[in-house]
PDB file of C-alpha atoms in Angstrom:
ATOM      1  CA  UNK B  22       3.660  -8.399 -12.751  1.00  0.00           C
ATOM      2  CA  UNK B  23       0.836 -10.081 -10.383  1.00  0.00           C
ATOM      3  CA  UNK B  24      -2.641  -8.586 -11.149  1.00  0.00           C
ATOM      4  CA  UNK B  25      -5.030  -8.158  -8.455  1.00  0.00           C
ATOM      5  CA  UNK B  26      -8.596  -6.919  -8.814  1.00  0.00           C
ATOM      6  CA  UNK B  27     -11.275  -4.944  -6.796  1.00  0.00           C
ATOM      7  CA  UNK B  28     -15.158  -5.211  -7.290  1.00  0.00           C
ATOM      8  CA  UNK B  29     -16.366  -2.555  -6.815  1.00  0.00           C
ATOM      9  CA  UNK B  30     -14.449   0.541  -7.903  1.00  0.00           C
ATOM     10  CA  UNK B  31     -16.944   2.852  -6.432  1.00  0.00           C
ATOM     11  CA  UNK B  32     -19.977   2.671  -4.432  1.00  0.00           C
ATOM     12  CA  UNK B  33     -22.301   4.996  -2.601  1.00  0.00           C
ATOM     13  CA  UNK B  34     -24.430   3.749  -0.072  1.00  0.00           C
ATOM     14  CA  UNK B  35     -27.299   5.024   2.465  1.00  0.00           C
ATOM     15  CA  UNK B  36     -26.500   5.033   6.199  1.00  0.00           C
ATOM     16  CA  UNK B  37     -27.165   1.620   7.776  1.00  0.00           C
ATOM     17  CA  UNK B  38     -26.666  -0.399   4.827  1.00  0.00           C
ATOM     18  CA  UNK B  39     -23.768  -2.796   4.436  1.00  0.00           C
ATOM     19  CA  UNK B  40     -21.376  -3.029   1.442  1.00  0.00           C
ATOM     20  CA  UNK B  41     -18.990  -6.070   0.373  1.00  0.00           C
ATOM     21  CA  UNK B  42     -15.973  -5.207  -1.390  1.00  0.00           C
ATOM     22  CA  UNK B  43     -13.848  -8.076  -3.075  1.00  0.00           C
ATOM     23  CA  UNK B  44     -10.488  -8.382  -4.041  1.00  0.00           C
ATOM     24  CA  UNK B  45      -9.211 -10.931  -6.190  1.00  0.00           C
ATOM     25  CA  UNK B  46      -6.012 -12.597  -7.059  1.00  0.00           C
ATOM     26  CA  UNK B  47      -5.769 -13.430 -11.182  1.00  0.00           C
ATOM     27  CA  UNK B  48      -2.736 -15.216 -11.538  1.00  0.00           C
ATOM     28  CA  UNK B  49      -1.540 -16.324  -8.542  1.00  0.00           C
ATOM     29  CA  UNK B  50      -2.585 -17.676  -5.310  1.00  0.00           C
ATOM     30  CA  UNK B  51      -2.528 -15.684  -2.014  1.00  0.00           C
ATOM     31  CA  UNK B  52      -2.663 -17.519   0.752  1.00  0.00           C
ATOM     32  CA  UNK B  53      -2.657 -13.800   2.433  1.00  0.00           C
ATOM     33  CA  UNK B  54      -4.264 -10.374   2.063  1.00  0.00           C
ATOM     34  CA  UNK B  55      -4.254  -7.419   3.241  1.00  0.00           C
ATOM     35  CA  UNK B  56      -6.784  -4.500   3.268  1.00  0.00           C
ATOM     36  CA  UNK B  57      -5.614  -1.385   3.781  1.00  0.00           C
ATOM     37  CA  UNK B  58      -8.098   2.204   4.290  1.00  0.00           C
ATOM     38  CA  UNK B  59      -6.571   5.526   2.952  1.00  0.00           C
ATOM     39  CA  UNK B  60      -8.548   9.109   3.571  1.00  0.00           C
ATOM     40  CA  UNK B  61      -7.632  11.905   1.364  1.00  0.00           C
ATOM     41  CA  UNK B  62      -4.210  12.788   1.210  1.00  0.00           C
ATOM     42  CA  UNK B  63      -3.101  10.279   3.981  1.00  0.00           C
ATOM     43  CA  UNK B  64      -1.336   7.344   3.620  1.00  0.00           C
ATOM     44  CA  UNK B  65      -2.588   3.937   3.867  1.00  0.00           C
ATOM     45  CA  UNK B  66      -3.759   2.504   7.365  1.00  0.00           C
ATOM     46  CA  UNK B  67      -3.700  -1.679   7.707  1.00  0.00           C
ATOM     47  CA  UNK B  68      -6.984  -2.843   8.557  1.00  0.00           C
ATOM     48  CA  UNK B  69      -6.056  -6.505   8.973  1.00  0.00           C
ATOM     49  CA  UNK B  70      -4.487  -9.782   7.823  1.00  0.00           C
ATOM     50  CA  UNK B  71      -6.784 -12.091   6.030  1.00  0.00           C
ATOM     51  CA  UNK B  72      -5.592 -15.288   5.918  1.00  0.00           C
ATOM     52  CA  UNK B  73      -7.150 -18.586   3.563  1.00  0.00           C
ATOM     53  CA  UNK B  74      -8.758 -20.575   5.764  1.00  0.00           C
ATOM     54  CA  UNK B  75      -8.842 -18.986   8.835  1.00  0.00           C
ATOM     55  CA  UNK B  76     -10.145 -15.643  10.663  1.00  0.00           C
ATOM     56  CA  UNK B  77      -8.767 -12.751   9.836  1.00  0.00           C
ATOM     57  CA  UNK B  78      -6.163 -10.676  12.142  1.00  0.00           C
ATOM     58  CA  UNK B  79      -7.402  -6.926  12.599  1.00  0.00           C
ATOM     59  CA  UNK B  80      -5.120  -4.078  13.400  1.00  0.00           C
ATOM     60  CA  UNK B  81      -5.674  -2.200  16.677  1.00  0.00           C
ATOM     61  CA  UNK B  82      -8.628   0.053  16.920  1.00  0.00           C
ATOM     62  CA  UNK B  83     -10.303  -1.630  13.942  1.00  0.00           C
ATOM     63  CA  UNK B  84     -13.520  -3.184  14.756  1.00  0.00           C
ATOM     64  CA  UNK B  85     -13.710  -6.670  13.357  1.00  0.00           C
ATOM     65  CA  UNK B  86     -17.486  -6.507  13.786  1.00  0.00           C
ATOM     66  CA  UNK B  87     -17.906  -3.706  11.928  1.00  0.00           C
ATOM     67  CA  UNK B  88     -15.380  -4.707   8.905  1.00  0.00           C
ATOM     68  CA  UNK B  89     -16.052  -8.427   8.286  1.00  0.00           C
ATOM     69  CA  UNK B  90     -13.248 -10.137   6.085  1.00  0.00           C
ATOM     70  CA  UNK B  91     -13.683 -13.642   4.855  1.00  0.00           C
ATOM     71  CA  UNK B  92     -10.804 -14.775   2.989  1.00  0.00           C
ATOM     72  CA  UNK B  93     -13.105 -17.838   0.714  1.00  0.00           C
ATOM     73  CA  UNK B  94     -10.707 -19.051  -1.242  1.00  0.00           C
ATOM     74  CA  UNK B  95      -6.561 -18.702  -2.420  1.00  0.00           C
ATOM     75  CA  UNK B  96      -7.353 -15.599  -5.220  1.00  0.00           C
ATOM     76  CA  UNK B  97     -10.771 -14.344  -3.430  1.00  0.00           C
ATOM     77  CA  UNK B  98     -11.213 -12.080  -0.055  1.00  0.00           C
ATOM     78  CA  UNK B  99     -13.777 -10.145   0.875  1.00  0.00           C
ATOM     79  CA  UNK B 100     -14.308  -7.096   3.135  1.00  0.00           C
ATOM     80  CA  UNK B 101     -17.714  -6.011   4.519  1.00  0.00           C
ATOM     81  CA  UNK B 102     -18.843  -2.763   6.105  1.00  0.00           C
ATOM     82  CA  UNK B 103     -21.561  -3.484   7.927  1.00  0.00           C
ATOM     83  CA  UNK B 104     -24.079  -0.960   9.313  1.00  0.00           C
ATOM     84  CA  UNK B 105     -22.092   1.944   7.263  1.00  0.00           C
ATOM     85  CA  UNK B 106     -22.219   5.184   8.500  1.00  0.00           C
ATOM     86  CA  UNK B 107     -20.773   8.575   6.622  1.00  0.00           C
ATOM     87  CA  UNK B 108     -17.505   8.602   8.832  1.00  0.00           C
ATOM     88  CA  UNK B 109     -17.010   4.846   6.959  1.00  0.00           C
ATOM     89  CA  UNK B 110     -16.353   6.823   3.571  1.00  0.00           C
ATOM     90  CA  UNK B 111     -13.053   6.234   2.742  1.00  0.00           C
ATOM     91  CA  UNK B 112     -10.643   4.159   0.272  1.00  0.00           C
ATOM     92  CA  UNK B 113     -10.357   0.848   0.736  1.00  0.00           C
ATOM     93  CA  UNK B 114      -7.403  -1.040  -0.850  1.00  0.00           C
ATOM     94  CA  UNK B 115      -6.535  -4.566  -0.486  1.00  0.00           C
ATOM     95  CA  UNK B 116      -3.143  -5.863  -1.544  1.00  0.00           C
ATOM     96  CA  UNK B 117      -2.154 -10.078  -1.754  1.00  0.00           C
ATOM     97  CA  UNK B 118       1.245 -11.527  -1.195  1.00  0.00           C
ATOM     98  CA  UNK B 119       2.250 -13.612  -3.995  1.00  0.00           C
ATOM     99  CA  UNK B 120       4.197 -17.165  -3.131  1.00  0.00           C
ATOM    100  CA  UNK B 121       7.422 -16.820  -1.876  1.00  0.00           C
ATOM    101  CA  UNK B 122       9.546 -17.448  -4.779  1.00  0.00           C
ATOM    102  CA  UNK B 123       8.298 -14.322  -6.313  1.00  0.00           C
ATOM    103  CA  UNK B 124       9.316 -12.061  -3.833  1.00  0.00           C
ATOM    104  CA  UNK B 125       8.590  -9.886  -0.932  1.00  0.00           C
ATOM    105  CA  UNK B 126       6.303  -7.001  -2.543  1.00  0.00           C
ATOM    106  CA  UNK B 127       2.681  -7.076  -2.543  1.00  0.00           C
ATOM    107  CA  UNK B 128       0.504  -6.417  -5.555  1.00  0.00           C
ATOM    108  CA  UNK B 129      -2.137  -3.878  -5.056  1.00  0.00           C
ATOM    109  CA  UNK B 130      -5.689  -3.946  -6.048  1.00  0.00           C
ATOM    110  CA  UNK B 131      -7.005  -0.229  -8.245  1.00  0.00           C
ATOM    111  CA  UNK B 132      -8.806   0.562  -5.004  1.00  0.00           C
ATOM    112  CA  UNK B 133     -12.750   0.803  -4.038  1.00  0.00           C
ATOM    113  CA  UNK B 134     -13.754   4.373  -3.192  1.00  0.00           C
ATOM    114  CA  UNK B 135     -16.698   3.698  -0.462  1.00  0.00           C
ATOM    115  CA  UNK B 136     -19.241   6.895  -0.114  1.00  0.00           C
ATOM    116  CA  UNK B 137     -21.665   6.944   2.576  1.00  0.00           C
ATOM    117  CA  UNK B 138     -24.799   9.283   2.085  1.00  0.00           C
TER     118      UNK B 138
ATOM    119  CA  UNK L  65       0.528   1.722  12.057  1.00  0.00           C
ATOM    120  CA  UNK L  66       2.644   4.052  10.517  1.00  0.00           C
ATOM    121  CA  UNK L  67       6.106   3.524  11.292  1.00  0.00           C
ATOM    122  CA  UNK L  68       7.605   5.712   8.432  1.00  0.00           C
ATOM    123  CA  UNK L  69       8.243   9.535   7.755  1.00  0.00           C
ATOM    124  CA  UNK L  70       9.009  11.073   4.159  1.00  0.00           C
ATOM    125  CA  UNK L  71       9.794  14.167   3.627  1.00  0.00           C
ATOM    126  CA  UNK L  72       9.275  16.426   1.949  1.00  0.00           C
ATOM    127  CA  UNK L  73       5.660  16.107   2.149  1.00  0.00           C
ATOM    128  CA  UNK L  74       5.186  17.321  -1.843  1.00  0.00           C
ATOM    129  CA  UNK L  75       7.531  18.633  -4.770  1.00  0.00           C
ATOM    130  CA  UNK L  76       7.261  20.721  -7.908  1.00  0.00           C
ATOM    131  CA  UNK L  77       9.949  20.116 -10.375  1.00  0.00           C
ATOM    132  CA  UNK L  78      10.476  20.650 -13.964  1.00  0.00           C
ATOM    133  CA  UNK L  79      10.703  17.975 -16.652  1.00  0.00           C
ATOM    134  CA  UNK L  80      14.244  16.995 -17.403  1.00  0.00           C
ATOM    135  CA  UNK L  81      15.205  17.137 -13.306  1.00  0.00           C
ATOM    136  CA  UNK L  82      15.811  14.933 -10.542  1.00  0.00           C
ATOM    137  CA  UNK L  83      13.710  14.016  -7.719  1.00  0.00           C
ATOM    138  CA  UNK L  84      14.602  13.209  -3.806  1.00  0.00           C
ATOM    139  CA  UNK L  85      12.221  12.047  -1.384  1.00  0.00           C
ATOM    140  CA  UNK L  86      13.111  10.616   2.001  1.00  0.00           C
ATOM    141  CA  UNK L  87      12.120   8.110   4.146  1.00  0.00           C
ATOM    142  CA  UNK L  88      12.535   7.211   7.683  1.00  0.00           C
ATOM    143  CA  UNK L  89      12.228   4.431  10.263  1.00  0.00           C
ATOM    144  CA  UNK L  90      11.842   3.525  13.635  1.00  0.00           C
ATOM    145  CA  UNK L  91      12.437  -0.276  14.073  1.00  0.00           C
ATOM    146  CA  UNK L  92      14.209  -2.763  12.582  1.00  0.00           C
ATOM    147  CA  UNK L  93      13.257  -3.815   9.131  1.00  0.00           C
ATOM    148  CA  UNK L  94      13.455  -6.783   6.968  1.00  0.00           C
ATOM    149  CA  UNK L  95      13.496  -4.897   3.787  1.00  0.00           C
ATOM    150  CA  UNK L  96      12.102  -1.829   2.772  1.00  0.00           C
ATOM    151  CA  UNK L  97       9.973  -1.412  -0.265  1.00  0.00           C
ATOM    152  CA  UNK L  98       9.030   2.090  -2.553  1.00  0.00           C
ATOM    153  CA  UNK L  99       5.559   2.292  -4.193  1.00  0.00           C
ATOM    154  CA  UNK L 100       3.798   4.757  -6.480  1.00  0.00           C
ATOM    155  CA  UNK L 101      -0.293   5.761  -5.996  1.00  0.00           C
ATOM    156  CA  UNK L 102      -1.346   7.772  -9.040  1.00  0.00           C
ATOM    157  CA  UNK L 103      -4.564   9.736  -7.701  1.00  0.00           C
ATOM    158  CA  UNK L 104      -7.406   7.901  -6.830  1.00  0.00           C
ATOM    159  CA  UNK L 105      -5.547   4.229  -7.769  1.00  0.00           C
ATOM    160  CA  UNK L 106      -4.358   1.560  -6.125  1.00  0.00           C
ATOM    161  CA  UNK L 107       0.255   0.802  -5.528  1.00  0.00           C
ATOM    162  CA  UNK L 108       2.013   0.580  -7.667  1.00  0.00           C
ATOM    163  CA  UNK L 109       5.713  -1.545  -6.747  1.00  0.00           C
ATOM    164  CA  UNK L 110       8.846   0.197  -7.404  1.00  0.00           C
ATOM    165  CA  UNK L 111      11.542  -1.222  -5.905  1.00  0.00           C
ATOM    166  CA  UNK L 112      12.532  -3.147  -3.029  1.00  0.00           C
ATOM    167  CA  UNK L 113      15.864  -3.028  -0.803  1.00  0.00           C
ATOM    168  CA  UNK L 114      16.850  -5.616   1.647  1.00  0.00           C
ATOM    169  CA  UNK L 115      18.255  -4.853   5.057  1.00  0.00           C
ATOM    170  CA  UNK L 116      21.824  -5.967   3.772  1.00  0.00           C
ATOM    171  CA  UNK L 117      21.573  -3.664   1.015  1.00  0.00           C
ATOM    172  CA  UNK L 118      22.915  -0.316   0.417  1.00  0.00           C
ATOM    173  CA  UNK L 119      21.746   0.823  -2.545  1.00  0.00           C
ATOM    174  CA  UNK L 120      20.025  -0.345  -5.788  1.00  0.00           C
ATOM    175  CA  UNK L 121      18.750   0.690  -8.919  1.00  0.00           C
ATOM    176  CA  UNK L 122      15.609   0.187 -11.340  1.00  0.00           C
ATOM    177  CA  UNK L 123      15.742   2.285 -14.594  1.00  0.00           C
ATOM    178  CA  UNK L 124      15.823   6.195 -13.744  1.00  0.00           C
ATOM    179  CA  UNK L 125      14.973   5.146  -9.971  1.00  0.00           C
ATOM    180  CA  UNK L 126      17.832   4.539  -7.614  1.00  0.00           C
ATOM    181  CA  UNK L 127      17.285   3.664  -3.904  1.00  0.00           C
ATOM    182  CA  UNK L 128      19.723   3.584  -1.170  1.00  0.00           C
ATOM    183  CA  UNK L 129      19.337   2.589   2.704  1.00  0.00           C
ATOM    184  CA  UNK L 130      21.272   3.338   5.533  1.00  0.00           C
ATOM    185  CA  UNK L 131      19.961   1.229   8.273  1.00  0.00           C
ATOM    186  CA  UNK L 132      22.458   2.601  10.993  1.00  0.00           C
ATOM    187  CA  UNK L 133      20.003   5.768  10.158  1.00  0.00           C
ATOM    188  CA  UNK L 134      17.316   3.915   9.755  1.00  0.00           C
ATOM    189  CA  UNK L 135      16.622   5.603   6.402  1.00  0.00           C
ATOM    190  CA  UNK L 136      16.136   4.909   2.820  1.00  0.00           C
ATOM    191  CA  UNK L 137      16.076   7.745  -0.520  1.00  0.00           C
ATOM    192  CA  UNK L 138      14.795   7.416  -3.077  1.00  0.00           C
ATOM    193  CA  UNK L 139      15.826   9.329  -6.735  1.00  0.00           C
ATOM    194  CA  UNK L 140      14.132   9.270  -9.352  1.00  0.00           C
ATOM    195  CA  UNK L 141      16.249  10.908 -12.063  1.00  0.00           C
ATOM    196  CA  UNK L 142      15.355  12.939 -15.699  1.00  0.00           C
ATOM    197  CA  UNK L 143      11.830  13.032 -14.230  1.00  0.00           C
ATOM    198  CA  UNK L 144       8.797  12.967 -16.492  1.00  0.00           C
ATOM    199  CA  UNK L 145       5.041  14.063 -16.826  1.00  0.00           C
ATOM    200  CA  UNK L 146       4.096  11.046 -15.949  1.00  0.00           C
ATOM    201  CA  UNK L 147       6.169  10.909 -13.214  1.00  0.00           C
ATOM    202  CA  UNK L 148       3.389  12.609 -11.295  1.00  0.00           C
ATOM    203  CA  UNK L 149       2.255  10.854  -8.311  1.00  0.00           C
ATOM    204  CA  UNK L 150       2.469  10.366  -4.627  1.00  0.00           C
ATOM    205  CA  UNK L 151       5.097   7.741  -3.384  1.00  0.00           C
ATOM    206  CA  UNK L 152       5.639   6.029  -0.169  1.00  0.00           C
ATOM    207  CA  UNK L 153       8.085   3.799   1.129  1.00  0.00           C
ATOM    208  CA  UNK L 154       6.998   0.720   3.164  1.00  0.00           C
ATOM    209  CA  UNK L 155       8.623  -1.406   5.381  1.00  0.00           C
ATOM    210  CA  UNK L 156       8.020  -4.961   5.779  1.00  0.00           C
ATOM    211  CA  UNK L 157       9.144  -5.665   9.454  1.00  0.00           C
ATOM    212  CA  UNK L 158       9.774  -9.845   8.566  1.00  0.00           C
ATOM    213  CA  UNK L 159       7.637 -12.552  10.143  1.00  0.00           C
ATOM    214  CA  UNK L 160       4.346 -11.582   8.800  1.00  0.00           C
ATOM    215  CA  UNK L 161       4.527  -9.459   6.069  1.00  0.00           C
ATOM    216  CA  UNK L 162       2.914  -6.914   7.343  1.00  0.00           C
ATOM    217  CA  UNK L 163       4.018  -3.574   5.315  1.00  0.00           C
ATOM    218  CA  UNK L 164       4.168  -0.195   7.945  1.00  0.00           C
ATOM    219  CA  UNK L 165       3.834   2.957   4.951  1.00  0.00           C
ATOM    220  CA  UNK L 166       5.312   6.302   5.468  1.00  0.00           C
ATOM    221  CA  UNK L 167       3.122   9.670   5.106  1.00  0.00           C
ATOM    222  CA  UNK L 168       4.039   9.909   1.057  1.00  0.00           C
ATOM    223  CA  UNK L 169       5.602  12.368  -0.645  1.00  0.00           C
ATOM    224  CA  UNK L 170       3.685  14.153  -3.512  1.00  0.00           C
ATOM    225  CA  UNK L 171       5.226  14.604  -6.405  1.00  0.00           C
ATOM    226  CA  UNK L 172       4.412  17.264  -9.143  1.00  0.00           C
ATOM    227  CA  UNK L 173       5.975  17.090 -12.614  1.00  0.00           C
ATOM    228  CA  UNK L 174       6.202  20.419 -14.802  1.00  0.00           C
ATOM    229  CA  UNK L 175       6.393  20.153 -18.413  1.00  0.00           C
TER     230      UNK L 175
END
Protein backbone atom coordinates (compact mmCIF):
# COMPACT_ATOMS: atom_id res chain seq x y z
CA UNK A 1 0.00 0.00 0.00
CA UNK A 2 0.68 3.98 -0.36
CA UNK A 3 2.98 5.22 2.49
CA UNK A 4 2.49 8.54 3.85
CA UNK A 5 4.64 10.21 6.49
CA UNK A 6 4.32 12.79 9.39
CA UNK A 7 7.24 14.99 10.81
CA UNK A 8 6.85 15.34 13.72
CA UNK A 9 5.41 12.45 15.72
CA UNK A 10 5.25 14.43 18.85
CA UNK A 11 5.86 17.84 19.94
CA UNK A 12 5.33 19.97 23.01
CA UNK A 13 5.32 23.49 22.74
CA UNK A 14 4.98 26.77 25.08
CA UNK A 15 1.86 28.92 24.69
CA UNK A 16 2.25 31.45 21.85
CA UNK A 17 4.63 29.61 19.86
CA UNK A 18 3.80 28.17 16.47
CA UNK A 19 4.43 24.57 15.29
CA UNK A 20 4.61 23.16 11.54
CA UNK A 21 3.64 19.73 11.06
CA UNK A 22 4.35 17.99 7.59
CA UNK A 23 2.97 15.24 5.90
CA UNK A 24 4.46 13.63 3.08
CA UNK A 25 3.54 11.44 0.23
CA UNK A 26 6.53 8.58 -0.56
CA UNK A 27 5.40 6.91 -3.46
CA UNK A 28 2.88 8.60 -5.02
CA UNK A 29 1.71 11.97 -5.85
CA UNK A 30 -1.25 13.71 -4.13
CA UNK A 31 -2.53 16.30 -5.78
CA UNK A 32 -4.88 16.43 -2.44
CA UNK A 33 -4.67 16.20 1.35
CA UNK A 34 -6.42 16.19 4.00
CA UNK A 35 -5.74 16.98 7.71
CA UNK A 36 -7.83 15.71 10.02
CA UNK A 37 -7.72 16.62 14.32
CA UNK A 38 -8.81 13.74 16.70
CA UNK A 39 -9.10 14.41 20.77
CA UNK A 40 -9.02 11.45 22.95
CA UNK A 41 -11.39 8.90 22.29
CA UNK A 42 -13.25 10.89 19.50
CA UNK A 43 -13.20 10.35 16.10
CA UNK A 44 -11.50 12.31 13.55
CA UNK A 45 -12.75 15.96 12.69
CA UNK A 46 -11.71 17.37 8.88
CA UNK A 47 -9.83 20.41 9.21
CA UNK A 48 -9.57 21.17 5.50
CA UNK A 49 -8.74 20.29 1.88
CA UNK A 50 -5.28 21.14 0.80
CA UNK A 51 -4.97 21.22 -2.60
CA UNK A 52 -1.28 21.48 -4.88
CA UNK A 53 -1.17 24.65 -6.03
CA UNK A 54 -3.76 26.44 -4.61
CA UNK A 55 -5.25 27.61 -1.06
CA UNK A 56 -6.47 25.31 0.99
CA UNK A 57 -10.41 24.70 1.72
CA UNK A 58 -11.11 24.74 5.63
CA UNK A 59 -14.03 23.03 7.22
CA UNK A 60 -16.56 25.19 9.10
CA UNK A 61 -15.54 26.60 12.39
CA UNK A 62 -11.86 26.03 11.63
CA UNK A 63 -9.87 29.11 11.58
CA UNK A 64 -7.68 29.23 8.54
CA UNK A 65 -5.61 31.90 10.28
CA UNK A 66 -4.92 30.04 13.03
CA UNK A 67 -4.11 26.56 11.09
CA UNK A 68 -2.07 27.61 8.03
CA UNK A 69 -1.79 24.74 5.32
CA UNK A 70 0.45 25.15 2.35
CA UNK A 71 0.26 22.30 0.13
CA UNK A 72 4.30 23.03 -1.62
CA UNK A 73 4.51 20.45 -3.71
CA UNK A 74 2.56 16.86 -5.14
CA UNK A 75 4.06 14.48 -1.95
CA UNK A 76 4.60 17.58 0.61
CA UNK A 77 1.81 19.62 2.80
CA UNK A 78 2.20 21.36 5.62
CA UNK A 79 0.00 22.44 8.57
CA UNK A 80 0.87 25.29 10.98
CA UNK A 81 -0.54 26.21 14.37
CA UNK A 82 0.16 29.45 14.85
CA UNK A 83 0.01 31.32 18.18
CA UNK A 84 -0.74 27.75 20.00
CA UNK A 85 -2.55 27.79 22.96
CA UNK A 86 -3.23 24.55 25.44
CA UNK A 87 -6.88 24.03 24.04
CA UNK A 88 -4.70 23.46 20.46
CA UNK A 89 -3.38 20.05 22.03
CA UNK A 90 -4.73 17.52 20.10
CA UNK A 91 -3.89 14.82 17.24
CA UNK A 92 -3.36 15.92 14.11
CA UNK A 93 -3.55 13.44 11.17
CA UNK A 94 -3.25 14.16 7.61
CA UNK A 95 -4.28 11.62 5.01
CA UNK A 96 -3.44 12.05 0.78
CA UNK A 97 -5.56 10.69 -1.99
CA UNK A 98 -3.58 8.65 -4.26
CA UNK A 99 -4.32 9.05 -8.32
CA UNK A 100 -7.38 7.78 -9.40
CA UNK A 101 -6.51 4.54 -10.82
CA UNK A 102 -5.62 3.34 -7.44
CA UNK A 103 -8.72 3.81 -5.87
CA UNK A 104 -10.97 5.72 -3.64
CA UNK A 105 -9.28 5.20 -0.03
CA UNK A 106 -6.93 7.53 1.45
CA UNK A 107 -3.64 6.58 3.02
CA UNK A 108 -3.09 7.89 6.43
CA UNK A 109 -0.10 9.47 7.90
CA UNK A 110 1.12 7.68 11.86
CA UNK A 111 -0.25 10.91 13.29
CA UNK A 112 1.53 14.05 15.17
CA UNK A 113 0.46 14.27 18.81
CA UNK A 114 0.65 18.29 19.41
CA UNK A 115 1.03 19.24 23.38
CA UNK A 116 0.69 22.70 24.41
CA UNK A 117 2.31 23.67 27.87
CA UNK B 1 -18.54 16.80 10.09
CA UNK B 2 -19.55 13.68 11.32
CA UNK B 3 -22.15 12.18 9.35
CA UNK B 4 -21.79 8.55 10.74
CA UNK B 5 -22.93 6.56 13.94
CA UNK B 6 -21.39 3.06 15.06
CA UNK B 7 -22.49 1.29 17.54
CA UNK B 8 -21.70 -0.23 19.83
CA UNK B 9 -19.42 2.32 21.08
CA UNK B 10 -16.70 -0.58 22.44
CA UNK B 11 -16.57 -4.55 22.68
CA UNK B 12 -14.86 -7.21 24.73
CA UNK B 13 -14.66 -10.52 23.08
CA UNK B 14 -12.66 -13.57 23.40
CA UNK B 15 -10.08 -14.87 20.92
CA UNK B 16 -11.52 -17.38 18.54
CA UNK B 17 -15.05 -15.11 18.19
CA UNK B 18 -16.68 -12.89 15.90
CA UNK B 19 -17.02 -9.27 15.92
CA UNK B 20 -20.07 -6.81 14.74
CA UNK B 21 -19.88 -3.23 14.67
CA UNK B 22 -22.37 -0.97 12.94
CA UNK B 23 -22.44 1.92 11.06
CA UNK B 24 -24.90 4.44 10.01
CA UNK B 25 -25.64 7.28 7.58
CA UNK B 26 -27.46 10.19 6.87
CA UNK B 27 -26.96 11.22 3.17
CA UNK B 28 -26.27 9.74 0.19
CA UNK B 29 -22.91 8.18 -0.30
CA UNK B 30 -20.59 7.36 -3.03
CA UNK B 31 -18.98 4.52 -1.29
CA UNK B 32 -18.34 3.81 2.10
CA UNK B 33 -14.98 2.88 3.43
CA UNK B 34 -13.88 0.84 7.04
CA UNK B 35 -10.57 1.82 8.72
CA UNK B 36 -8.61 0.61 11.74
CA UNK B 37 -6.65 3.27 14.38
CA UNK B 38 -4.47 1.20 16.70
CA UNK B 39 -3.96 3.64 19.83
CA UNK B 40 -2.17 6.60 19.36
CA UNK B 41 -1.55 5.80 15.26
CA UNK B 42 -2.63 6.98 12.32
CA UNK B 43 -5.77 4.69 9.66
CA UNK B 44 -5.33 2.10 8.74
CA UNK B 45 -7.67 1.01 5.23
CA UNK B 46 -9.77 -1.96 5.48
CA UNK B 47 -12.10 -2.21 3.02
CA UNK B 48 -14.15 -0.23 0.82
CA UNK B 49 -17.88 -0.80 -0.53
CA UNK B 50 -19.41 1.06 -3.33
CA UNK B 51 -22.94 2.38 -3.30
CA UNK B 52 -23.98 -0.49 -5.80
CA UNK B 53 -22.61 -2.97 -3.57
CA UNK B 54 -24.11 -5.21 -1.10
CA UNK B 55 -21.64 -6.91 0.48
CA UNK B 56 -17.90 -7.79 0.20
CA UNK B 57 -15.22 -9.51 1.73
CA UNK B 58 -11.35 -9.09 2.66
CA UNK B 59 -9.82 -12.10 4.55
CA UNK B 60 -11.70 -12.67 8.04
CA UNK B 61 -13.46 -9.13 7.39
CA UNK B 62 -16.75 -9.10 5.59
CA UNK B 63 -18.72 -5.85 4.97
CA UNK B 64 -22.18 -5.43 3.81
CA UNK B 65 -24.33 -2.13 3.01
CA UNK B 66 -27.78 -1.56 2.82
CA UNK B 67 -28.20 1.84 1.43
CA UNK B 68 -32.13 1.79 1.56
CA UNK B 69 -30.97 1.85 5.48
CA UNK B 70 -28.38 3.81 4.96
CA UNK B 71 -26.12 1.38 6.84
CA UNK B 72 -23.08 -0.67 6.47
CA UNK B 73 -21.60 -3.83 9.12
CA UNK B 74 -18.88 -4.75 9.41
CA UNK B 75 -17.59 -8.57 10.76
CA UNK B 76 -14.65 -9.34 11.47
CA UNK B 77 -14.63 -13.10 12.10
CA UNK B 78 -12.15 -15.71 14.37
CA UNK B 79 -10.94 -12.43 15.93
CA UNK B 80 -7.40 -12.09 17.20
CA UNK B 81 -5.10 -10.25 19.80
CA UNK B 82 -4.16 -8.15 17.46
CA UNK B 83 -7.36 -7.48 16.41
CA UNK B 84 -7.45 -4.83 19.10
CA UNK B 85 -8.26 -1.47 17.94
CA UNK B 86 -10.82 1.16 17.35
CA UNK B 87 -12.55 1.13 13.84
CA UNK B 88 -14.61 3.57 12.00
CA UNK B 89 -16.39 3.58 8.93
CA UNK B 90 -16.15 6.61 6.57
CA UNK B 91 -18.07 7.77 3.92
CA UNK B 92 -16.85 9.46 0.95
CA UNK B 93 -19.92 11.57 -0.22
CA UNK B 94 -18.39 11.74 -4.26
CA UNK B 95 -17.27 15.00 -5.82
CA UNK B 96 -14.52 15.87 -3.52
CA UNK B 97 -13.39 13.19 -1.63
CA UNK B 98 -14.05 14.40 1.33
CA UNK B 99 -14.39 11.28 3.92
CA UNK B 100 -17.39 12.10 6.87
CA UNK B 101 -16.07 9.26 9.91
CA UNK B 102 -18.43 7.73 12.30
CA UNK B 103 -17.83 7.90 16.28
CA UNK B 104 -15.66 4.35 16.18
CA UNK B 105 -16.25 1.43 17.76
CA UNK B 106 -13.57 0.10 20.24
CA UNK B 107 -12.68 -3.08 20.04
CA UNK B 108 -11.08 -5.28 22.84
CA UNK B 109 -9.60 -8.71 22.07
CA UNK B 110 -9.26 -11.37 25.02
CA UNK B 111 -6.77 -14.00 24.76
Amino acid sequence: GAVVSQHPSWVICKSGTSVKIECRSLDFQATTMFWYRQFPKQSLMLMATSNEGSKATYEQGVEKDKFLINHASLTLSTLTVTSAHPEDSSFYICSARPPLDRGYEQYFGPGTRLTVT
Amino acid sequence: SQQGEEDPQALSIQEGENATMNCSYKTSINNLQWYRQNSGRGLVHLILIRSNEREKHSGRLRVTLDTSKKSSSLLITASRAADTASYFCATDRGGNYKLSFGAGTTVTVRA
